[in-house]
């Protein structure tokens, strides 16, 4: 076989990426073992049947040919109206492109603003694909370190250092994996750095309907940011449509026009029946979204109760999204060693913090994606297990 490109073989940056625990858990499940999987961000409910009916009706009605590459007009309008209502920033069809999920939107956004060899910054801990996205466009990952004791919010000095000379900064609020919802002051600091460096802000807002504390603010709404922000949205988390692959990018018209050229040469758009289902779901209003979000709020409140008296395991306040981040450093183990030991001894699978960057060393991320009683038992077991380890240490 001839050589593969360096760009693709170097995508994962080498070394352990912390996903071993996930794959080991999956293998155990396939072998018939009972494993509580608290790893990836997949709901324990499926897409609402009403959305599936809309998908079916559209497909049977003939919307199975090539669909409009930037997205069908009515859906782009609906997304624009949603963003206008949420953020207060007047947004029109020309500011919106529909994408096959948020992931493709993250890739396309970086493609649009990063040249080969440009540094591209993002906050650490980060969603696991971020460094790979940056490398896939030939840019250089520049993680911005944060501290557990500051709730993993980026601090000005670290931002300034990482952003110097960078083409873009990617942020994610509500945050995966930390559960942080960025306050206005943090977003204003971010905006100031991005403006001073004359760079782009890529704002990953795929968890914007899952806010348990505080308010979701889109940085695009801050003064001067509309012309330098690309917002990434998705219906994966808000409508339990992970498998439908539907999301969007919102930004300045010229950027969207360029992104449409990219889509014409890559994805060639999103299936029409998926877009029609998405349109139906958005028009249905908050009812479906609230139903999808409710179990996570419930479990997050359960988790808060269980974790409040813990002295060994310490929790980072889960203000949004589907995860609780736990500091397990008192056990003396790394996040990876802790997760492996937990899987072996209790058949509970969580993600090691290390899979989300160096700032999350010694932490684990627990997805709240199993039924309440199972979740509660698993979380209590994690606490007891950690306490036992700390005693033995
Ligand atoms: N951003 C974040 C922070 C995520 O957690 C995810 C999915 N887990 C995505 C983007 C991508 O989601 P999708 O492609 O399903 O829209």
CSV table of N, CA and C in Angstrom, one decimal, residues 201-326:
chain,number,residue,atom,x,y,z
A,201,UNK,N,-13.7,33.5,16.6
A,201,UNK,CA,-14.2,32.7,17.8
A,201,UNK,C,-15.2,31.6,17.2
A,202,UNK,N,-14.9,30.4,17.5
A,202,UNK,CA,-15.8,29.3,17.1
A,202,UNK,C,-16.5,28.8,18.4
A,203,UNK,N,-17.8,29.1,18.4
A,203,UNK,CA,-18.6,28.9,19.7
A,203,UNK,C,-19.4,27.6,19.5
A,204,UNK,N,-19.0,26.6,20.2
A,204,UNK,CA,-19.8,25.3,20.2
A,204,UNK,C,-20.9,25.4,21.2
A,205,UNK,N,-22.1,25.5,20.7
A,205,UNK,CA,-23.2,25.7,21.6
A,205,UNK,C,-24.2,24.5,21.5
A,206,UNK,N,-23.7,23.3,21.3
A,206,UNK,CA,-24.6,22.1,21.1
A,206,UNK,C,-25.4,21.7,22.3
A,207,UNK,N,-25.0,22.2,23.5
A,207,UNK,CA,-25.7,21.9,24.7
A,207,UNK,C,-26.6,23.1,25.2
A,208,UNK,N,-26.9,24.0,24.3
A,208,UNK,CA,-27.6,25.2,24.7
A,208,UNK,C,-29.0,25.0,25.3
A,209,UNK,N,-29.6,23.8,25.2
A,209,UNK,CA,-30.9,23.6,25.8
A,209,UNK,C,-30.8,22.8,27.1
A,210,UNK,N,-29.5,22.6,27.5
A,210,UNK,CA,-29.4,21.8,28.8
A,210,UNK,C,-28.6,22.6,29.8
A,211,UNK,N,-29.3,23.6,30.3
A,211,UNK,CA,-28.7,24.5,31.3
A,211,UNK,C,-29.4,24.3,32.6
A,212,UNK,N,-28.7,24.0,33.7
A,212,UNK,CA,-29.3,23.7,35.0
A,212,UNK,C,-29.1,24.8,36.0
A,213,UNK,N,-28.2,25.7,35.7
A,213,UNK,CA,-27.8,26.8,36.6
A,213,UNK,C,-27.3,27.9,35.8
A,214,UNK,N,-27.7,29.1,36.1
A,214,UNK,CA,-27.2,30.2,35.2
A,214,UNK,C,-28.0,30.3,33.9
A,215,UNK,N,-27.4,31.1,33.0
A,215,UNK,CA,-28.1,31.2,31.7
A,215,UNK,C,-27.1,31.0,30.6
A,216,UNK,N,-27.6,30.4,29.5
A,216,UNK,CA,-26.7,30.3,28.3
A,216,UNK,C,-26.6,31.6,27.6
A,217,UNK,N,-25.4,32.1,27.4
A,217,UNK,CA,-25.2,33.3,26.7
A,217,UNK,C,-24.3,33.0,25.5
A,218,UNK,N,-24.8,33.4,24.3
A,218,UNK,CA,-24.0,33.2,23.1
A,218,UNK,C,-23.0,34.4,23.0
A,219,UNK,N,-21.7,34.1,22.9
A,219,UNK,CA,-20.7,35.2,22.7
A,219,UNK,C,-20.9,36.0,21.5
A,220,UNK,N,-21.6,35.5,20.5
A,220,UNK,CA,-21.9,36.2,19.3
A,220,UNK,C,-22.7,37.5,19.6
A,221,UNK,N,-23.4,37.5,20.7
A,221,UNK,CA,-24.3,38.6,21.1
A,221,UNK,C,-23.5,39.7,21.8
A,222,UNK,N,-22.2,39.5,22.1
A,222,UNK,CA,-21.4,40.6,22.7
A,222,UNK,C,-21.0,41.6,21.7
A,223,UNK,N,-20.8,42.9,22.1
A,223,UNK,CA,-20.5,43.9,21.2
A,223,UNK,C,-19.3,43.6,20.3
A,224,UNK,N,-19.4,43.8,19.0
A,224,UNK,CA,-18.3,43.6,18.1
A,224,UNK,C,-18.0,42.1,17.7
A,225,UNK,N,-18.8,41.2,18.3
A,225,UNK,CA,-18.4,39.8,18.1
A,225,UNK,C,-19.2,39.1,16.9
A,226,UNK,N,-20.2,39.8,16.4
A,226,UNK,CA,-21.0,39.2,15.4
A,226,UNK,C,-20.2,38.9,14.1
A,227,UNK,N,-19.3,39.7,13.8
A,227,UNK,CA,-18.5,39.6,12.6
A,227,UNK,C,-17.3,38.7,12.7
A,228,UNK,N,-17.1,38.1,13.9
A,228,UNK,CA,-15.9,37.3,14.1
A,228,UNK,C,-16.2,36.0,14.8
A,229,UNK,N,-17.6,35.7,14.8
A,229,UNK,CA,-18.0,34.5,15.6
A,229,UNK,C,-18.7,33.5,14.6
A,230,UNK,N,-18.3,32.2,14.7
A,230,UNK,CA,-19.1,31.2,14.0
A,230,UNK,C,-19.7,30.3,15.1
A,231,UNK,N,-21.0,30.3,15.2
A,231,UNK,CA,-21.7,29.5,16.2
A,231,UNK,C,-22.0,28.1,15.6
A,232,UNK,N,-21.7,27.1,16.4
A,232,UNK,CA,-22.0,25.7,16.0
A,232,UNK,C,-23.2,25.2,16.8
A,233,UNK,N,-24.2,24.7,16.1
A,233,UNK,CA,-25.4,24.2,16.8
A,233,UNK,C,-25.7,22.8,16.3
A,234,UNK,N,-26.5,22.0,17.0
A,234,UNK,CA,-26.8,20.7,16.6
A,234,UNK,C,-28.2,20.3,17.3
A,235,UNK,N,-28.8,19.3,16.6
A,235,UNK,CA,-30.1,18.8,17.2
A,235,UNK,C,-29.8,17.4,17.9
A,236,UNK,N,-28.5,17.0,17.9
A,236,UNK,CA,-28.2,15.7,18.6
A,236,UNK,C,-28.6,15.7,20.0
A,237,UNK,N,-28.2,16.7,20.8
A,237,UNK,CA,-28.4,16.7,22.2
A,237,UNK,C,-29.8,17.3,22.5
A,238,UNK,N,-30.2,18.3,21.8
A,238,UNK,CA,-31.5,19.0,22.2
A,238,UNK,C,-32.7,18.1,21.9
A,239,UNK,N,-32.6,17.3,20.8
A,239,UNK,CA,-33.8,16.6,20.4
A,239,UNK,C,-33.5,15.1,20.3
A,240,UNK,N,-32.4,14.6,21.0
A,240,UNK,CA,-32.1,13.2,20.9
A,240,UNK,C,-32.1,12.7,19.5
A,241,UNK,N,-31.4,13.5,18.6
A,241,UNK,CA,-31.3,13.1,17.2
A,241,UNK,C,-29.9,12.8,16.8
A,242,UNK,N,-29.1,12.2,17.7
A,242,UNK,CA,-27.7,11.9,17.5
A,242,UNK,C,-27.4,11.2,16.1
A,243,UNK,N,-28.3,10.2,15.8
A,243,UNK,CA,-28.0,9.5,14.6
A,243,UNK,C,-28.5,10.1,13.3
A,244,UNK,N,-29.3,11.2,13.4
A,244,UNK,CA,-29.8,11.9,12.2
A,244,UNK,C,-28.8,12.8,11.6
A,245,UNK,N,-27.7,13.1,12.3
A,245,UNK,CA,-26.6,14.0,11.8
A,245,UNK,C,-27.2,15.3,11.3
A,246,UNK,N,-27.6,16.1,12.2
A,246,UNK,CA,-28.1,17.4,11.7
A,246,UNK,C,-27.7,18.5,12.7
A,247,UNK,N,-27.1,19.5,12.1
A,247,UNK,CA,-26.6,20.7,12.9
A,247,UNK,C,-26.5,21.9,12.0
A,248,UNK,N,-25.8,22.9,12.5
A,248,UNK,CA,-25.7,24.1,11.7
A,248,UNK,C,-24.5,25.0,12.1
A,249,UNK,N,-24.2,25.9,11.2
A,249,UNK,CA,-23.2,27.0,11.5
A,249,UNK,C,-23.9,28.3,11.3
A,250,UNK,N,-23.7,29.2,12.2
A,250,UNK,CA,-24.3,30.6,12.0
A,250,UNK,C,-23.1,31.5,12.1
A,251,UNK,N,-23.1,32.5,11.1
A,251,UNK,CA,-22.0,33.4,11.1
A,251,UNK,C,-22.2,34.5,10.1
A,252,UNK,N,-21.2,35.3,9.8
A,252,UNK,CA,-21.3,36.4,8.9
A,252,UNK,C,-21.6,35.9,7.5
A,253,UNK,N,-22.3,36.6,6.7
A,253,UNK,CA,-22.7,36.1,5.3
A,253,UNK,C,-21.6,35.6,4.5
A,254,UNK,N,-20.5,36.4,4.5
A,254,UNK,CA,-19.3,36.0,3.6
A,254,UNK,C,-18.8,34.7,4.1
A,255,UNK,N,-18.7,34.4,5.4
A,255,UNK,CA,-18.2,33.2,5.8
A,255,UNK,C,-19.2,32.0,5.4
A,256,UNK,N,-20.5,32.3,5.5
A,256,UNK,CA,-21.4,31.2,5.2
A,256,UNK,C,-21.3,30.9,3.7
A,257,UNK,N,-21.1,32.0,2.9
A,257,UNK,CA,-21.0,31.7,1.4
A,257,UNK,C,-19.8,30.8,1.1
A,258,UNK,N,-18.7,31.1,1.8
A,258,UNK,CA,-17.5,30.3,1.6
A,258,UNK,C,-17.7,28.9,2.1
A,259,UNK,N,-18.4,28.7,3.2
A,259,UNK,CA,-18.7,27.4,3.8
A,259,UNK,C,-19.6,26.6,2.9
A,260,UNK,N,-20.5,27.3,2.1
A,260,UNK,CA,-21.4,26.6,1.2
A,260,UNK,C,-20.5,26.0,0.0
A,261,UNK,N,-19.5,26.7,-0.4
A,261,UNK,CA,-18.6,26.2,-1.4
A,261,UNK,C,-17.9,24.9,-0.9
A,262,UNK,N,-17.5,25.0,0.4
A,262,UNK,CA,-16.9,23.8,1.0
A,262,UNK,C,-17.8,22.6,1.0
A,263,UNK,N,-19.1,22.9,1.4
A,263,UNK,CA,-20.1,21.8,1.5
A,263,UNK,C,-20.4,21.2,0.1
A,264,UNK,N,-20.4,22.1,-0.9
A,264,UNK,CA,-20.6,21.6,-2.3
A,264,UNK,C,-19.6,20.6,-2.7
A,265,UNK,N,-18.4,20.8,-2.2
A,265,UNK,CA,-17.2,19.9,-2.5
A,265,UNK,C,-17.0,18.8,-1.5
A,266,UNK,N,-17.8,18.7,-0.5
A,266,UNK,CA,-17.5,17.7,0.5
A,266,UNK,C,-18.8,16.9,0.8
A,267,UNK,N,-19.6,17.5,1.7
A,267,UNK,CA,-20.8,16.7,2.2
A,267,UNK,C,-21.9,16.7,1.1
A,268,UNK,N,-22.0,17.7,0.3
A,268,UNK,CA,-23.1,18.0,-0.6
A,268,UNK,C,-24.4,18.0,0.2
A,269,UNK,N,-24.4,18.5,1.4
A,269,UNK,CA,-25.6,18.8,2.1
A,269,UNK,C,-26.1,17.6,3.0
A,270,UNK,N,-27.3,17.8,3.5
A,270,UNK,CA,-27.9,16.9,4.4
A,270,UNK,C,-29.2,16.3,3.8
A,271,UNK,N,-29.5,15.0,3.9
A,271,UNK,CA,-30.7,14.5,3.3
A,271,UNK,C,-32.0,15.3,3.6
A,272,UNK,N,-32.8,15.5,2.6
A,272,UNK,CA,-34.0,16.4,2.7
A,272,UNK,C,-35.0,15.9,3.7
A,273,UNK,N,-35.1,14.6,3.9
A,273,UNK,CA,-36.1,14.1,4.9
A,273,UNK,C,-35.6,14.3,6.3
A,274,UNK,N,-34.3,14.3,6.5
A,274,UNK,CA,-33.8,14.7,7.8
A,274,UNK,C,-34.0,16.1,8.1
A,275,UNK,N,-33.8,17.0,7.1
A,275,UNK,CA,-34.0,18.4,7.2
A,275,UNK,C,-35.5,18.7,7.6
A,276,UNK,N,-36.4,18.0,6.9
A,276,UNK,CA,-37.8,18.2,7.1
A,276,UNK,C,-38.2,17.8,8.5
A,277,UNK,N,-37.6,16.7,9.0
A,277,UNK,CA,-37.8,16.2,10.4
A,277,UNK,C,-37.3,17.3,11.4
A,278,UNK,N,-36.2,17.8,11.1
A,278,UNK,CA,-35.6,18.9,11.9
A,278,UNK,C,-36.5,20.1,12.0
A,279,UNK,N,-37.0,20.5,10.8
A,279,UNK,CA,-37.9,21.6,10.7
A,279,UNK,C,-39.1,21.4,11.6
A,280,UNK,N,-39.7,20.2,11.5
A,280,UNK,CA,-40.9,19.8,12.3
A,280,UNK,C,-40.5,19.9,13.8
A,281,UNK,N,-39.4,19.4,14.1
A,281,UNK,CA,-39.0,19.3,15.6
A,281,UNK,C,-38.8,20.8,16.1
A,282,UNK,N,-38.1,21.6,15.3
A,282,UNK,CA,-37.9,23.0,15.8
A,282,UNK,C,-39.2,23.8,15.9
A,283,UNK,N,-40.1,23.5,14.9
A,283,UNK,CA,-41.4,24.2,15.0
A,283,UNK,C,-42.3,23.7,16.1
A,284,UNK,N,-42.0,22.5,16.6
A,284,UNK,CA,-42.8,21.9,17.7
A,284,UNK,C,-42.6,22.7,19.0
A,285,UNK,N,-41.5,23.5,19.0
A,285,UNK,CA,-41.3,24.4,20.2
A,285,UNK,C,-40.5,23.6,21.3
A,286,UNK,N,-40.6,24.2,22.5
A,286,UNK,CA,-39.8,23.7,23.6
A,286,UNK,C,-40.2,22.4,24.2
A,287,UNK,N,-41.4,22.0,23.9
A,287,UNK,CA,-42.0,20.8,24.6
A,287,UNK,C,-41.1,19.6,24.5
A,288,UNK,N,-40.7,19.3,23.2
A,288,UNK,CA,-39.8,18.1,23.0
A,288,UNK,C,-38.4,18.3,23.7
A,289,UNK,N,-37.9,19.5,23.5
A,289,UNK,CA,-36.6,19.8,24.1
A,289,UNK,C,-36.6,19.6,25.6
A,290,UNK,N,-37.7,20.1,26.3
A,290,UNK,CA,-37.8,20.0,27.7
A,290,UNK,C,-37.9,18.5,28.1
A,291,UNK,N,-38.6,17.8,27.4
A,291,UNK,CA,-38.7,16.3,27.7
A,291,UNK,C,-37.4,15.6,27.6
A,292,UNK,N,-36.6,16.0,26.6
A,292,UNK,CA,-35.3,15.4,26.4
A,292,UNK,C,-34.3,15.8,27.5
A,293,UNK,N,-34.4,17.1,27.9
A,293,UNK,CA,-33.5,17.6,28.9
A,293,UNK,C,-33.8,17.1,30.3
A,294,UNK,N,-35.1,16.9,30.6
A,294,UNK,CA,-35.6,16.6,32.0
A,294,UNK,C,-34.8,15.5,32.7
A,295,UNK,N,-34.5,14.4,32.1
A,295,UNK,CA,-33.8,13.3,32.9
A,295,UNK,C,-32.5,13.8,33.4
A,296,UNK,N,-31.8,14.6,32.6
A,296,UNK,CA,-30.4,15.1,33.0
A,296,UNK,C,-30.5,16.0,34.2
A,297,UNK,N,-31.5,16.9,34.2
A,297,UNK,CA,-31.7,17.8,35.3
A,297,UNK,C,-32.0,17.0,36.6
A,298,UNK,N,-32.9,16.0,36.4
A,298,UNK,CA,-33.2,15.2,37.6
A,298,UNK,C,-32.0,14.5,38.1
A,299,UNK,N,-31.2,13.9,37.2
A,299,UNK,CA,-30.0,13.1,37.7
A,299,UNK,C,-28.9,14.0,38.2
A,300,UNK,N,-28.8,15.2,37.6
A,300,UNK,CA,-27.8,16.1,38.1
A,300,UNK,C,-28.2,16.6,39.5
A,301,UNK,N,-29.5,16.7,39.8
A,301,UNK,CA,-29.9,17.1,41.2
A,301,UNK,C,-29.6,15.9,42.1
A,302,UNK,N,-29.9,14.7,41.7
A,302,UNK,CA,-29.5,13.5,42.5
A,302,UNK,C,-28.1,13.5,42.8
A,303,UNK,N,-27.3,13.7,41.7
A,303,UNK,CA,-25.8,13.7,41.9
A,303,UNK,C,-25.4,14.8,42.9
A,304,UNK,N,-26.0,15.9,42.9
A,304,UNK,CA,-25.6,17.0,43.8
A,304,UNK,C,-25.8,16.6,45.2
A,305,UNK,N,-26.9,15.9,45.4
A,305,UNK,CA,-27.2,15.5,46.8
A,305,UNK,C,-26.2,14.4,47.3
A,306,UNK,N,-25.9,13.5,46.4
A,306,UNK,CA,-25.0,12.4,46.8
A,306,UNK,C,-23.6,13.0,47.0
A,307,UNK,N,-23.2,13.9,46.2
A,307,UNK,CA,-21.8,14.3,46.2
A,307,UNK,C,-21.5,15.4,47.2
A,308,UNK,N,-22.6,16.0,47.8
A,308,UNK,CA,-22.3,17.2,48.6
A,308,UNK,C,-21.6,16.9,49.9
A,309,UNK,N,-21.7,15.7,50.4
A,309,UNK,CA,-21.0,15.3,51.7
A,309,UNK,C,-19.8,14.5,51.4
A,310,UNK,N,-19.4,14.4,50.2
A,310,UNK,CA,-18.2,13.6,49.9
A,310,UNK,C,-16.9,14.4,50.2
A,311,UNK,N,-15.9,13.7,50.8
A,311,UNK,CA,-14.7,14.4,51.0
A,311,UNK,C,-13.6,13.9,50.1
A,312,UNK,N,-13.7,12.7,49.6
A,312,UNK,CA,-12.6,12.2,48.7
A,312,UNK,C,-12.9,12.5,47.3
A,313,UNK,N,-14.1,12.2,46.8
A,313,UNK,CA,-14.5,12.6,45.5
A,313,UNK,C,-15.0,14.0,45.5
A,314,UNK,N,-14.5,14.9,44.7
A,314,UNK,CA,-15.0,16.2,44.7
A,314,UNK,C,-15.6,16.6,43.4
A,315,UNK,N,-16.8,17.2,43.4
A,315,UNK,CA,-17.4,17.4,42.1
A,315,UNK,C,-17.3,18.9,41.7
A,316,UNK,N,-17.2,19.0,40.4
A,316,UNK,CA,-17.1,20.3,39.7
A,316,UNK,C,-18.6,20.7,39.5
A,317,UNK,N,-19.1,21.9,39.9
A,317,UNK,CA,-20.5,22.1,39.8
A,317,UNK,C,-21.0,21.9,38.3
A,318,UNK,N,-22.0,21.0,38.2
A,318,UNK,CA,-22.6,20.6,36.9
A,318,UNK,C,-23.7,21.6,36.6
A,319,UNK,N,-23.3,22.7,35.9
A,319,UNK,CA,-24.3,23.7,35.6
A,319,UNK,C,-25.1,23.5,34.3
A,320,UNK,N,-24.6,22.6,33.5
A,320,UNK,CA,-25.2,22.3,32.2
A,320,UNK,C,-24.7,21.0,31.6
A,321,UNK,N,-25.3,20.5,30.5
A,321,UNK,CA,-24.9,19.3,29.7
A,321,UNK,C,-25.2,18.0,30.5
A,322,UNK,N,-24.7,16.9,30.0
A,322,UNK,CA,-25.2,15.6,30.4
A,322,UNK,C,-24.2,14.9,31.3
A,323,UNK,N,-23.3,15.6,31.9
A,323,UNK,CA,-22.1,15.0,32.6
A,323,UNK,C,-21.9,15.6,33.9
A,324,UNK,N,-21.3,14.7,34.8
A,324,UNK,CA,-20.7,15.3,36.1
A,324,UNK,C,-19.2,15.0,36.0
A,325,UNK,N,-18.4,16.0,36.3
A,325,UNK,CA,-17.0,15.8,36.4
A,325,UNK,C,-16.5,15.6,37.8
A,326,UNK,N,-15.8,14.6,38.1
A,326,UNK,CA,-15.4,14.4,39.5
A,326,UNK,C,-13.9,14.4,39.6
